[in-house]
Short mmCIF file of C-alpha atoms in Angstrom, two decimals:
data_model
loop_
_atom_site.label_atom_id
_atom_site.label_comp_id
_atom_site.label_asym_id
_atom_site.label_seq_id
_atom_site.Cartn_x
_atom_site.Cartn_y
_atom_site.Cartn_z
CA MET A 8 12.36 17.94 16.13
CA GLU A 9 11.82 16.41 19.70
CA ALA A 10 8.55 14.43 19.46
CA GLU A 11 6.14 15.25 22.26
CA GLN A 12 4.42 12.28 24.05
CA ILE A 13 1.24 12.93 25.88
CA VAL A 14 1.04 10.45 28.96
CA PRO A 15 -2.21 8.64 28.56
CA ARG A 16 -4.57 8.27 31.57
CA ASP A 17 -5.28 5.10 33.34
CA ARG A 18 -6.24 2.24 30.88
CA SER A 19 -7.26 -0.33 33.49
CA ALA A 20 -3.93 -1.97 33.30
CA THR A 21 -2.52 -4.10 36.19
CA ASP A 22 -0.34 -2.68 38.83
CA ASP A 23 2.57 -4.60 37.11
CA GLN A 24 1.76 -3.03 33.73
CA ARG A 25 1.54 0.40 35.08
CA THR A 26 5.00 0.18 36.50
CA ALA A 27 6.34 -1.50 33.77
CA PRO A 28 9.92 0.08 32.80
CA PRO A 29 9.78 1.88 29.55
CA GLY A 30 10.55 0.06 26.34
CA PRO A 31 13.24 0.78 24.15
CA LEU A 32 11.05 2.90 21.96
CA ALA A 33 9.70 5.14 24.64
CA GLY A 34 9.43 8.69 23.26
CA LEU A 35 8.64 7.69 19.73
CA VAL A 36 5.35 8.80 18.22
CA VAL A 37 3.97 6.62 15.77
CA VAL A 38 0.72 7.37 13.74
CA ASP A 39 -1.32 4.26 12.73
CA ALA A 40 -3.52 5.19 9.86
CA ALA A 41 -3.80 1.85 8.41
CA THR A 42 -6.57 -0.68 8.53
CA LEU A 43 -6.88 -4.51 8.99
CA PHE A 44 -3.72 -6.53 9.58
CA ALA A 45 -0.25 -5.82 8.25
CA GLY A 46 0.05 -2.07 8.82
CA PRO A 47 -1.77 -1.97 12.29
CA LEU A 48 0.11 -5.07 13.54
CA ALA A 49 3.44 -3.22 12.74
CA ALA A 50 2.14 -0.39 14.90
CA THR A 51 1.02 -2.78 17.61
CA ILE A 52 4.54 -4.32 17.71
CA LEU A 53 6.06 -0.79 17.87
CA GLY A 54 3.75 0.09 20.66
CA ASP A 55 4.40 -3.07 22.70
CA TYR A 56 8.04 -1.71 22.98
CA GLY A 57 7.10 1.56 24.13
CA ALA A 58 6.20 3.63 21.30
CA ASP A 59 3.46 6.32 21.73
CA VAL A 60 1.02 4.99 19.04
CA VAL A 61 -1.98 7.03 17.85
CA LYS A 62 -4.55 5.05 15.92
CA VAL A 63 -6.48 7.29 13.40
CA GLU A 64 -9.94 5.84 12.27
CA HIS A 65 -12.68 7.15 10.19
CA PRO A 66 -15.38 8.33 12.65
CA ASP A 67 -18.12 6.28 11.05
CA ARG A 68 -16.45 3.02 9.95
CA GLY A 69 -13.41 2.55 12.11
CA ASP A 70 -10.79 -0.26 11.38
CA PRO A 71 -12.54 -3.20 10.02
CA SER A 72 -10.64 -5.37 12.25
CA ARG A 73 -13.07 -4.16 15.25
CA THR A 74 -15.68 -6.39 13.75
CA HIS A 75 -13.59 -9.11 12.21
CA GLY A 76 -13.83 -12.59 13.68
CA ALA A 77 -15.03 -13.64 16.95
CA SER A 78 -16.62 -11.37 19.37
CA LYS A 79 -18.09 -11.38 23.04
CA ASP A 80 -20.97 -9.22 23.93
CA GLY A 81 -20.62 -7.32 20.77
CA ILE A 82 -16.94 -6.56 21.19
CA GLY A 83 -14.46 -7.78 18.78
CA LEU A 84 -11.82 -9.99 20.25
CA TRP A 85 -9.23 -9.65 17.40
CA TRP A 86 -9.22 -5.80 17.85
CA LYS A 87 -8.34 -6.04 21.57
CA MET A 88 -5.01 -7.55 20.71
CA LEU A 89 -4.36 -5.46 17.52
CA GLY A 90 -5.38 -2.15 19.15
CA ARG A 91 -3.40 -2.55 22.33
CA ASN A 92 -1.08 0.00 23.52
CA LYS A 93 -2.81 2.54 21.00
CA ARG A 94 -4.55 5.77 21.80
CA THR A 95 -7.53 6.09 19.37
CA VAL A 96 -8.65 9.01 17.74
CA THR A 97 -11.20 9.79 14.66
CA ALA A 98 -10.62 11.83 11.71
CA ASN A 99 -12.22 11.75 8.22
CA LEU A 100 -8.96 12.19 6.18
CA GLY A 101 -10.82 12.58 3.02
CA ARG A 102 -12.27 16.00 4.18
CA PRO A 103 -9.91 19.15 4.59
CA GLU A 104 -10.40 19.48 8.19
CA GLY A 105 -9.70 15.95 8.83
CA ALA A 106 -6.51 15.98 6.72
CA ASP A 107 -5.35 19.16 8.77
CA LEU A 108 -5.95 17.29 11.91
CA LEU A 109 -3.57 14.57 10.65
CA LYS A 110 -0.96 17.20 9.52
CA ARG A 111 -0.97 18.84 13.01
CA LEU A 112 -0.44 15.22 14.62
CA LEU A 113 2.43 14.21 11.99
CA ALA A 114 4.21 17.54 12.55
CA ARG A 115 5.33 16.04 15.98
CA ALA A 116 5.39 12.54 15.02
CA ASP A 117 8.16 10.23 14.08
CA VAL A 118 6.51 7.42 11.96
CA LEU A 119 3.36 7.15 9.98
CA ILE A 120 1.94 3.76 8.96
CA GLU A 121 -0.62 3.94 6.29
CA ASN A 122 -2.01 1.29 3.73
CA PHE A 123 -4.26 3.44 1.52
CA ARG A 124 -4.31 2.65 -2.24
CA PRO A 125 -1.58 4.44 -4.01
CA GLY A 126 -2.64 7.80 -4.89
CA THR A 127 -5.21 8.24 -2.21
CA LEU A 128 -3.12 10.21 0.23
CA GLU A 129 -1.89 12.44 -2.64
CA ARG A 130 -5.61 13.11 -3.60
CA TRP A 131 -6.15 14.28 0.03
CA GLY A 132 -3.39 16.53 -0.16
CA LEU A 133 -1.11 14.43 2.17
CA SER A 134 1.41 13.08 -0.34
CA PRO A 135 4.85 12.24 1.08
CA ASP A 136 6.57 15.15 -0.15
CA THR A 137 3.97 17.45 1.47
CA LEU A 138 4.26 15.65 4.84
CA LEU A 139 8.11 15.59 4.81
CA GLU A 140 8.22 19.29 3.89
CA LEU A 141 5.97 19.64 6.95
CA ASN A 142 8.19 17.13 9.09
CA PRO A 143 11.49 16.29 7.49
CA ARG A 144 12.23 13.75 10.31
CA LEU A 145 9.13 11.83 9.44
CA VAL A 146 9.30 8.26 8.48
CA ILE A 147 6.53 7.14 6.21
CA ALA A 148 5.75 3.51 5.92
CA ARG A 149 3.40 2.70 2.92
CA VAL A 150 2.05 -0.85 3.29
CA THR A 151 0.13 -2.06 0.29
CA GLY A 152 -0.63 -5.33 -1.36
CA PHE A 153 1.37 -4.77 -4.45
CA GLY A 154 3.58 -1.57 -3.82
CA GLN A 155 3.57 1.94 -5.03
CA HIS A 156 4.13 1.31 -8.53
CA GLY A 157 3.90 -1.42 -11.36
CA PRO A 158 0.90 -2.79 -13.36
CA TYR A 159 -1.02 -4.20 -10.10
CA SER A 160 -0.14 -1.26 -7.74
CA ARG A 161 -3.81 0.13 -7.69
CA ARG A 162 -5.42 -3.26 -7.19
CA PRO A 163 -7.04 -3.84 -3.81
CA GLY A 164 -4.38 -6.21 -1.95
CA PHE A 165 -4.94 -8.62 0.93
CA GLY A 166 -2.84 -11.20 2.52
CA THR A 167 -4.56 -13.99 0.80
CA LEU A 168 -3.58 -12.63 -2.55
CA ALA A 169 -0.04 -12.61 -1.45
CA GLU A 170 -0.07 -16.14 -0.01
CA SER A 171 -1.38 -17.16 -3.57
CA MET A 172 0.91 -15.21 -5.66
CA SER A 173 4.12 -15.47 -3.48
CA GLY A 174 4.53 -19.24 -4.27
CA PHE A 175 3.42 -20.17 -0.92
CA ALA A 176 0.12 -21.82 -1.71
CA ALA A 177 1.47 -23.63 -4.69
CA VAL A 178 4.04 -25.85 -2.35
CA THR A 179 1.44 -26.13 0.53
CA GLY A 180 -0.95 -29.08 0.52
CA GLU A 181 -1.07 -32.83 -0.41
CA PRO A 182 0.56 -33.86 -3.73
CA ASP A 183 -2.93 -34.96 -4.99
CA GLY A 184 -4.76 -32.20 -3.51
CA PRO A 185 -5.24 -28.48 -4.16
CA PRO A 186 -2.91 -25.49 -3.37
CA THR A 187 -3.68 -24.62 0.40
CA LEU A 188 -4.04 -21.32 2.19
CA PRO A 189 -3.13 -20.73 5.77
CA PRO A 190 -6.13 -20.41 8.15
CA PHE A 191 -4.72 -17.21 9.60
CA GLY A 192 -3.12 -13.97 8.34
CA LEU A 193 0.38 -15.50 7.34
CA ALA A 194 1.21 -12.97 4.68
CA ASP A 195 0.08 -9.91 6.79
CA GLY A 196 1.83 -11.11 9.89
CA VAL A 197 5.19 -11.63 7.99
CA ALA A 198 4.74 -8.22 6.36
CA ALA A 199 4.01 -6.56 9.64
CA LEU A 200 7.19 -8.04 11.01
CA THR A 201 9.01 -6.73 7.76
CA CYS A 202 7.50 -3.35 8.33
CA VAL A 203 8.93 -3.04 11.92
CA SER A 204 12.40 -3.80 10.55
CA ALA A 205 11.99 -1.33 7.75
CA VAL A 206 10.95 1.34 10.07
CA THR A 207 13.50 0.72 12.56
CA MET A 208 16.28 0.81 10.15
CA ALA A 209 14.84 4.04 8.75
CA LEU A 210 14.79 5.51 11.99
CA HIS A 211 18.52 4.26 12.71
CA HIS A 212 19.52 6.03 9.38
CA ARG A 213 17.86 9.31 10.57
CA ASP A 214 19.22 9.25 14.07
CA SER A 215 22.66 7.64 13.91
CA PRO A 216 25.83 9.76 14.04
CA GLY A 217 26.34 9.08 10.21
CA GLY A 218 22.68 9.43 9.48
CA THR A 219 21.04 12.44 7.64
CA GLY A 220 18.60 13.58 10.34
CA ARG A 221 15.87 13.08 7.72
CA GLY A 222 13.06 10.57 7.36
CA GLN A 223 12.31 8.64 4.35
CA VAL A 224 9.53 6.63 2.71
CA VAL A 225 9.20 2.80 3.14
CA ASP A 226 7.46 1.01 0.11
CA LEU A 227 6.36 -2.27 1.34
CA ALA A 228 4.52 -4.72 -0.94
CA ILE A 229 2.78 -7.51 1.02
CA ILE A 230 3.33 -9.88 -1.88
CA GLU A 231 7.18 -9.64 -1.41
CA PRO A 232 8.17 -10.82 2.07
CA LEU A 233 6.86 -14.36 1.68
CA VAL A 234 9.00 -14.61 -1.54
CA THR A 235 12.16 -14.31 0.80
CA LEU A 236 10.92 -17.09 3.01
CA LEU A 237 10.92 -19.51 -0.18
CA GLY A 238 14.53 -19.98 0.44
CA PRO A 239 16.42 -21.44 -2.47
CA GLN A 240 13.40 -21.82 -4.59
CA PRO A 241 14.05 -19.04 -6.91
CA MET A 242 17.56 -20.15 -7.61
CA VAL A 243 16.56 -23.80 -8.16
CA TRP A 244 14.05 -22.52 -10.63
CA ASP A 245 16.76 -20.16 -12.29
CA GLN A 246 19.83 -22.34 -12.33
CA LEU A 247 18.07 -25.97 -12.52
CA GLY A 248 14.54 -25.31 -13.93
CA ARG A 249 12.73 -27.05 -11.27
CA VAL A 250 9.61 -26.11 -9.62
CA GLN A 251 9.04 -27.32 -5.95
CA PRO A 252 5.99 -29.48 -6.06
CA ARG A 253 3.59 -30.00 -3.11
CA THR A 254 4.75 -32.70 -0.80
CA GLY A 255 2.23 -32.54 2.08
CA ASN A 256 4.06 -32.54 5.44
CA ARG A 257 6.92 -34.04 3.98
CA SER A 258 10.21 -32.07 2.81
CA VAL A 259 11.93 -32.09 -0.42
CA ASN A 260 15.21 -31.45 1.48
CA ASN A 261 15.30 -34.14 4.26
CA ALA A 262 13.42 -37.23 5.81
CA PRO A 263 12.01 -38.44 7.94
CA ARG A 264 10.03 -35.22 8.31
CA ASN A 265 6.34 -35.56 8.75
CA THR A 266 3.52 -35.87 11.19
CA TYR A 267 2.67 -38.99 12.72
CA GLN A 268 -0.40 -40.42 14.82
CA THR A 269 0.36 -41.91 18.20
CA ARG A 270 -1.56 -45.01 19.72
CA ASP A 271 -3.79 -42.50 21.80
CA GLY A 272 -4.75 -40.42 18.83
CA ARG A 273 -2.47 -37.50 19.31
CA TRP A 274 -0.10 -36.18 16.60
CA VAL A 275 3.48 -35.39 16.73
CA ALA A 276 6.07 -33.81 14.24
CA ILE A 277 9.63 -34.66 13.77
CA SER A 278 12.39 -32.97 11.98
CA THR A 279 15.65 -34.41 10.84
CA SER A 280 17.42 -31.39 9.19
CA ALA A 281 20.63 -32.57 10.68
CA ASN A 282 22.07 -36.07 9.67
CA SER A 283 22.89 -36.58 13.35
CA ILE A 284 19.29 -36.26 14.31
CA ALA A 285 18.00 -38.54 11.32
CA GLU A 286 20.54 -41.22 12.61
CA ARG A 287 19.31 -41.06 16.21
CA VAL A 288 15.68 -41.32 15.00
CA MET A 289 16.44 -44.56 13.08
CA ARG A 290 18.24 -46.08 15.95
CA LEU A 291 15.20 -44.98 18.30
CA VAL A 292 12.76 -46.77 15.99
CA GLY A 293 14.84 -49.84 15.78
CA HIS A 294 16.06 -49.52 12.18
CA PRO A 295 19.90 -48.65 12.40
CA GLU A 296 20.64 -50.55 9.21
CA VAL A 297 19.29 -47.76 6.80
CA ILE A 298 22.02 -45.35 8.40
CA ASP A 299 24.65 -47.42 6.46
CA GLU A 300 22.81 -47.02 3.21
CA PRO A 301 24.65 -44.61 0.75
CA TRP A 302 21.80 -42.42 0.27
CA PHE A 303 21.26 -41.91 4.01
CA ALA A 304 24.07 -39.31 4.33
CA SER A 305 22.13 -36.91 2.15
CA GLY A 306 19.10 -34.97 3.18
CA ALA A 307 17.64 -34.82 -0.43
CA GLU A 308 18.42 -38.46 -1.08
CA ARG A 309 16.77 -39.36 2.32
CA ALA A 310 13.70 -37.47 0.97
CA GLU A 311 13.61 -39.63 -1.97
CA HIS A 312 13.19 -42.71 0.31
CA ALA A 313 10.58 -40.93 2.53
CA ASP A 314 7.97 -43.91 2.10
CA LEU A 315 10.29 -46.44 3.66
CA LEU A 316 11.50 -44.11 6.34
CA ASP A 317 8.04 -42.76 7.12
CA ALA A 318 6.82 -46.45 7.43
CA TYR A 319 9.45 -47.29 9.83
CA VAL A 320 8.95 -44.14 12.07
CA GLY A 321 5.31 -43.99 11.76
CA GLY A 322 4.91 -47.75 12.75
CA TRP A 323 6.93 -47.22 15.86
CA ILE A 324 5.07 -44.34 16.97
CA ALA A 325 1.59 -45.81 16.24
CA GLU A 326 2.38 -48.41 18.79
CA ARG A 327 3.03 -45.85 21.64
CA ASP A 328 1.06 -43.06 23.42
CA LEU A 329 2.04 -39.46 23.06
CA ASP A 330 3.87 -39.27 26.60
CA GLU A 331 5.94 -42.19 25.69
CA VAL A 332 6.76 -41.02 22.28
CA VAL A 333 7.92 -37.71 23.53
CA ARG A 334 9.91 -39.01 26.46
CA GLU A 335 11.70 -41.57 24.26
CA PHE A 336 12.56 -38.85 21.67
CA GLU A 337 13.79 -36.55 24.27
CA ALA A 338 16.00 -39.36 25.94
CA ALA A 339 17.45 -40.06 22.40
CA GLN A 340 18.13 -36.36 21.62
CA ALA A 341 16.03 -36.40 18.79
CA ALA A 342 13.71 -33.50 17.60
CA VAL A 343 9.96 -34.15 18.28
CA ALA A 344 7.06 -31.81 18.97
CA PRO A 345 3.23 -32.62 19.81
CA ILE A 346 0.78 -30.87 17.38
CA TYR A 347 -0.81 -28.48 19.48
CA ASP A 348 -4.19 -26.61 19.24
CA ILE A 349 -4.77 -23.37 21.26
CA ARG A 350 -5.86 -25.36 24.32
CA ASP A 351 -2.61 -27.00 24.37
CA VAL A 352 -0.53 -23.68 24.07
CA PHE A 353 -2.34 -22.27 27.03
CA ALA A 354 -1.57 -25.59 29.07
CA ASP A 355 2.02 -26.12 28.08
CA PRO A 356 4.57 -25.42 30.89
CA GLN A 357 7.30 -24.01 28.68
CA TYR A 358 4.71 -21.36 27.19
CA GLN A 359 3.62 -20.82 30.87
CA ALA A 360 7.39 -20.21 31.99
CA LEU A 361 7.87 -17.69 29.12
CA ASP A 362 4.45 -15.97 29.73
CA THR A 363 3.67 -16.39 26.10
CA ILE A 364 -0.02 -16.07 26.63
CA THR A 365 -0.44 -13.24 29.34
CA THR A 366 -3.31 -11.64 31.28
CA VAL A 367 -4.26 -8.13 30.51
CA ASP A 368 -7.06 -6.21 32.57
CA ASP A 369 -9.33 -5.19 29.79
CA GLU A 370 -11.80 -2.30 30.53
CA ASP A 371 -14.85 -4.06 28.60
CA LEU A 372 -14.09 -7.59 29.25
CA GLY A 373 -12.10 -7.86 32.53
CA PRO A 374 -9.18 -10.30 32.75
CA LEU A 375 -8.26 -11.13 29.07
CA ARG A 376 -5.74 -13.53 27.88
CA MET A 377 -3.82 -12.88 24.73
CA GLN A 378 -0.35 -13.16 23.20
CA ASN A 379 2.62 -11.49 24.93
CA VAL A 380 5.11 -9.22 23.43
CA LEU A 381 7.21 -11.03 20.60
CA PHE A 382 10.58 -11.09 22.83
CA ARG A 383 12.33 -10.29 25.94
CA LEU A 384 14.72 -7.62 26.31
CA SER A 385 16.74 -7.59 29.72
CA ALA A 386 17.09 -3.78 30.18
CA THR A 387 13.98 -2.48 28.24
CA PRO A 388 11.43 -4.96 28.01
CA GLY A 389 8.19 -4.47 26.17
CA SER A 390 4.85 -4.61 27.82
CA ILE A 391 1.04 -4.57 27.18
CA ARG A 392 -0.16 -1.26 29.02
CA TRP A 393 -3.73 -1.64 27.83
CA SER A 394 -5.87 -3.47 25.36
CA GLY A 395 -7.86 -2.16 22.35
CA ARG A 396 -9.95 0.83 23.12
CA ALA A 397 -13.31 2.09 21.80
CA ARG A 398 -13.11 4.10 18.55
CA GLY A 399 -12.13 7.79 19.20
CA ALA A 400 -11.62 7.24 22.92
CA ASP A 401 -8.74 9.56 22.95
CA ASN A 402 -10.06 12.40 20.76
CA ASP A 403 -10.04 14.92 23.64
CA ASP A 404 -6.68 13.79 24.85
CA VAL A 405 -4.81 13.85 21.54
CA TRP A 406 -6.69 16.54 19.50
CA GLY A 407 -6.85 18.84 22.59
CA GLY A 408 -3.15 18.13 23.27
CA LEU A 409 -2.57 19.56 19.76
CA GLY A 410 -4.40 22.75 20.55
CA VAL A 411 -7.88 21.94 19.14
CA SER A 412 -10.36 23.77 21.66
CA ALA A 413 -13.29 21.88 23.07
CA GLU A 414 -15.63 24.08 21.07
CA ASP A 415 -13.80 23.37 17.71
CA LEU A 416 -13.85 19.68 18.55
CA ALA A 417 -17.57 19.87 19.24
CA ALA A 418 -18.05 21.50 15.75
CA LEU A 419 -15.90 18.88 14.10
CA ARG A 420 -18.01 16.07 15.74
CA ASP A 421 -21.19 17.80 14.39
CA LYS A 422 -19.62 17.97 10.85
CA GLY A 423 -18.67 14.29 11.06
CA ILE A 424 -15.01 15.13 10.75
CA VAL A 425 -14.18 13.22 13.99
#
């Protein structure tokens, strides 16, 4: 089935954005029926690289991310990033007429991303079996807190719960302090990246010469991807019976590794994962004698002497301003980075060279600076064609493009379906 892509009207993009070459996913139709962060962010990333993403929201409530976090003039800022490159439509999927609209849309789509509790789509007559019978090429990504089966599957799931249950919070924080949660959507973000990988794998399996030509269901539990990032912790517990403790900014695998305050009140972080870097750091700070200690050759054994190494490194850094510390570390080819807040990210010349924070001409707020696409492709780069739009802004374009007449659309509006 060749997916139909309706070219969107002008979205107040800059000239460069209007003329950007098509991304690698051009022609792919993605329906984003998820809310908040993990599923919608996955759809955002697919849209950044050229997919035609249609965001389906409840006509009254919309995606809660529209009102989540900071706002300006009553306009949610998080949504401007999360909703970029998406056409926005409304449909009450819990009503038969709304479910029928979604079916009509999915009949010509490649991907559906949803995060309703298990059993919800089935209750609405939109089960994967039904949708795959309607469109056998459809890839259905189901992003939930706990997955589609198991004793917790019907619990409400959020990234905070995944950060708690994955083992992340247990190893984060100071040794004598409480487990620490991240101040941003870490689990949701990792799950979104995982979802993008899963969707593209499913599409490759569908479309590759050895593939089946058929879609499939992706079952992604937000509690799982962070477990993968724990590295060897599961095997250390399985084979050695050890549970990794909280060590603050230190590492159980190497030292010196910490944050250190400079004379002018700034902070830097250093890493010595490679032994050669650890040796350079200790020569730089004036203590080459420790390099000859038998324990210095092992990162894990260096970690057992972190108090000594931190005293040497921290003392040297405390006597110097940030610029000198960075300059001396770079001259010694040792790994260092200043601790940035978002103001520093905006001002840093490396981020500026990469255009990591780019400017989008938003139809509500004018020039708006936000994160750029994740990575650069030489032949088919991604782009931000427009930022998040008003709820239902593309109802006429999308539903009309599916054959819904203006009269029928008006009737659906009157009934609260769209």
